Amino acid sequence: MTAPTNLIDPFGRTVEYLRLSVTDRCDLRCNYCMPKGFKGFEEPPNWLRFDEIERLMGAMASLGLRKIRITGGEPLVRKDLDKLIARINAIPGITDLSLSTNATRLSVHAAALREAGVDRLNISLDTLDPEHFARITGRDCLPQVLEGLQVAKGLGFSPIKINMVMMQETTEAELDQMVDYCMANNFVLRFIEVMPMGDTGRNAGFVDLQPIKQRLQTRFGLVDGVVPGAGPARYLQSPDGHFSIGFITPLSQHFCATCNRVRLAVDGTMYLCLGNDHRYEFRELLRSGASIDELKQGVIEALGRKPERHEFNEAPEKIIRFMSHTGG
Ligand code: SAM
């Protein structure tokens, strides 16, 4: 039997989901995410160690944390990630463990991830046009990413979700190509509105997903869909229910009222909201030898700081940290 949750924020929302950033480094430089030439990475001594992460996750799980998504930066650049995942997977109470990756290294690591207990993958892929991919990410490596996806599919990860950030220069042809590709491969597709994180996100330019949704609905004969546990995404699906497209619309239709998550950055800072600055520092607490009860107290205090909603629309200049730092 699952213990009742203690993870309730001041607005009555149950927080059972953590995005865990295991590094702020990345092998890509997506132009809306991390500025070119960025050097302000956390120094290794400030990275939470695996045993520290495990202790904090254990404390959170005993309070009611159920779902963890490993993210970054690019999580697959963190050495021995599969060993950390296996340790987290063994924590009682954690029932759902997934990973977000750009898939550049997925063909090499997929089998070890699966073995360690990851069932579900979210892959960031903004286009299937190799030149556009290279312009967005700063690297000409689309074939490597596509190979990683095929390896993961072959290993039975399910679902595999493709996250596509919508940019002003994304063409209708690119959208249609991505829908065809995901339909053919049985991948869930999700479009994401670019958020004004740091200078990069602000420069990328917001694209409203609502008209895109209407066009695709007609073009591919899709119907409104409901995907259980789908979080903030709103879905369209094929009439037979085999294929779905999610629309993650933090700006045009925000979903803060049902927010169930917090984020932990690699330096041990917990961010209570992606689009606000409320935070709680865990590194010193962990390194001062805090007991599990003291960690639990810290988690409850942190949740008490969770704000009601993001301020991307009202104060887009407010969030100066990049997504790669917070953990997307
Ligand atoms: N490297 C991993 C990956 O590519 O999935 C995990 C981290 S990445 C920061 C997580 C997601 O955040 C990616 O899908 C990326 O496209 C998205 N992202 C980054 N900056 C963003 C922004 N300003 N607005 C919306 N999405 C953003």
PDB file of N, CA and C and ligand atoms in Angstrom, residues 32-33 71-75 100-102 124 165 193-195 197 201 323 328, ligand 1:
ATOM      1  N   TYR A  32      17.921  28.107 -28.774  1.00  0.00           N
ATOM      2  CA  TYR A  32      16.949  28.660 -27.830  1.00  0.00           C
ATOM      3  C   TYR A  32      17.261  28.234 -26.397  1.00  0.00           C
ATOM      4  N   CYS A  33      18.270  27.374 -26.219  1.00  0.00           N
ATOM      5  CA  CYS A  33      18.503  26.769 -24.903  1.00  0.00           C
ATOM      6  C   CYS A  33      19.771  27.288 -24.241  1.00  0.00           C
ATOM      7  N   THR A  71      17.178  14.346 -16.384  1.00  0.00           N
ATOM      8  CA  THR A  71      17.349  15.304 -17.465  1.00  0.00           C
ATOM      9  C   THR A  71      18.662  16.046 -17.296  1.00  0.00           C
ATOM     10  N   GLY A  72      18.835  17.163 -17.993  1.00  0.00           N
ATOM     11  CA  GLY A  72      20.065  17.939 -17.908  1.00  0.00           C
ATOM     12  C   GLY A  72      19.788  19.342 -18.445  1.00  0.00           C
ATOM     13  N   GLY A  73      20.802  19.931 -19.016  1.00  0.00           N
ATOM     14  CA  GLY A  73      21.938  19.443 -19.776  1.00  0.00           C
ATOM     15  C   GLY A  73      21.589  18.173 -20.535  1.00  0.00           C
ATOM     16  N   GLU A  74      22.617  17.494 -20.987  1.00  0.00           N
ATOM     17  CA  GLU A  74      22.385  16.208 -21.635  1.00  0.00           C
ATOM     18  C   GLU A  74      22.769  15.106 -20.648  1.00  0.00           C
ATOM     19  N   PRO A  75      21.798  14.381 -20.107  1.00  0.00           N
ATOM     20  CA  PRO A  75      22.106  13.424 -19.046  1.00  0.00           C
ATOM     21  C   PRO A  75      23.124  12.362 -19.455  1.00  0.00           C
ATOM     22  N   SER A 100      15.037  12.161 -20.322  1.00  0.00           N
ATOM     23  CA  SER A 100      15.000  13.062 -21.486  1.00  0.00           C
ATOM     24  C   SER A 100      16.390  13.129 -22.078  1.00  0.00           C
ATOM     25  N   THR A 101      16.509  12.972 -23.377  1.00  0.00           N
ATOM     26  CA  THR A 101      17.832  13.008 -24.001  1.00  0.00           C
ATOM     27  C   THR A 101      17.746  13.573 -25.412  1.00  0.00           C
ATOM     28  N   ASN A 102      18.878  14.112 -25.881  1.00  0.00           N
ATOM     29  CA  ASN A 102      18.925  14.552 -27.281  1.00  0.00           C
ATOM     30  C   ASN A 102      19.281  13.390 -28.203  1.00  0.00           C
ATOM     31  N   SER A 124      14.451  14.843 -27.604  1.00  0.00           N
ATOM     32  CA  SER A 124      14.283  16.184 -28.172  1.00  0.00           C
ATOM     33  C   SER A 124      14.749  16.161 -29.619  1.00  0.00           C
ATOM     34  N   VAL A 165      10.456  21.495 -30.271  1.00  0.00           N
ATOM     35  CA  VAL A 165      10.234  22.904 -29.917  1.00  0.00           C
ATOM     36  C   VAL A 165       9.896  23.664 -31.202  1.00  0.00           C
ATOM     37  N   GLU A 193       5.865  25.024 -27.027  1.00  0.00           N
ATOM     38  CA  GLU A 193       6.081  26.455 -27.242  1.00  0.00           C
ATOM     39  C   GLU A 193       7.404  26.851 -26.600  1.00  0.00           C
ATOM     40  N   VAL A 194       8.189  27.627 -27.312  1.00  0.00           N
ATOM     41  CA  VAL A 194       9.473  28.047 -26.763  1.00  0.00           C
ATOM     42  C   VAL A 194       9.222  29.005 -25.593  1.00  0.00           C
ATOM     43  N   MET A 195       9.956  28.767 -24.512  1.00  0.00           N
ATOM     44  CA  MET A 195       9.761  29.581 -23.302  1.00  0.00           C
ATOM     45  C   MET A 195      10.892  30.597 -23.166  1.00  0.00           C
ATOM     46  N   MET A 197      13.440  31.522 -21.516  1.00  0.00           N
ATOM     47  CA  MET A 197      14.437  31.224 -20.489  1.00  0.00           C
ATOM     48  C   MET A 197      15.753  31.878 -20.892  1.00  0.00           C
ATOM     49  N   GLY A 201      16.136  31.801 -25.069  1.00  0.00           N
ATOM     50  CA  GLY A 201      14.712  31.534 -25.273  1.00  0.00           C
ATOM     51  C   GLY A 201      13.984  32.789 -25.733  1.00  0.00           C
ATOM     52  N   MET A 323      17.515  26.808 -19.625  1.00  0.00           N
ATOM     53  CA  MET A 323      16.851  25.529 -19.420  1.00  0.00           C
ATOM     54  C   MET A 323      17.892  24.448 -19.100  1.00  0.00           C
ATOM     55  N   GLY A 328      15.419  20.735 -18.082  1.00  0.00           N
ATOM     56  CA  GLY A 328      14.187  20.908 -18.867  1.00  0.00           C
ATOM     57  C   GLY A 328      13.248  19.736 -18.720  1.00  0.00           C
TER      58      GLY A 328
HETATM   59  N1  SAM B   1      19.343  17.223 -23.250  1.00  0.00           N
HETATM   60  C1  SAM B   1      18.084  16.628 -22.924  1.00  0.00           C
HETATM   61  C2  SAM B   1      17.149  16.715 -24.106  1.00  0.00           C
HETATM   62  O1  SAM B   1      17.565  17.213 -25.159  1.00  0.00           O
HETATM   63  O2  SAM B   1      16.012  16.267 -23.982  1.00  0.00           O
HETATM   64  C3  SAM B   1      17.407  17.151 -21.665  1.00  0.00           C
HETATM   65  C4  SAM B   1      17.501  18.601 -21.355  1.00  0.00           C
HETATM   66  S1  SAM B   1      16.769  19.703 -22.517  1.00  0.00           S
HETATM   67  C5  SAM B   1      17.115  21.253 -21.707  1.00  0.00           C
HETATM   68  C6  SAM B   1      15.050  19.395 -22.232  1.00  0.00           C
HETATM   69  C7  SAM B   1      14.083  20.034 -23.185  1.00  0.00           C
HETATM   70  O3  SAM B   1      14.033  21.422 -22.976  1.00  0.00           O
HETATM   71  C8  SAM B   1      14.407  19.842 -24.654  1.00  0.00           C
HETATM   72  O4  SAM B   1      13.297  19.258 -25.275  1.00  0.00           O
HETATM   73  C9  SAM B   1      14.600  21.247 -25.163  1.00  0.00           C
HETATM   74  O5  SAM B   1      14.193  21.375 -26.487  1.00  0.00           O
HETATM   75  C10 SAM B   1      13.743  22.041 -24.209  1.00  0.00           C
HETATM   76  N2  SAM B   1      14.072  23.466 -24.121  1.00  0.00           N
HETATM   77  C11 SAM B   1      15.246  24.054 -23.889  1.00  0.00           C
HETATM   78  N3  SAM B   1      15.140  25.410 -23.859  1.00  0.00           N
HETATM   79  C12 SAM B   1      13.833  25.668 -24.071  1.00  0.00           C
HETATM   80  C13 SAM B   1      13.075  26.865 -24.165  1.00  0.00           C
HETATM   81  N4  SAM B   1      13.634  28.062 -24.012  1.00  0.00           N
HETATM   82  N5  SAM B   1      11.748  26.747 -24.384  1.00  0.00           N
HETATM   83  C14 SAM B   1      11.154  25.527 -24.540  1.00  0.00           C
HETATM   84  N6  SAM B   1      11.816  24.367 -24.464  1.00  0.00           N
HETATM   85  C15 SAM B   1      13.144  24.427 -24.237  1.00  0.00           C
END
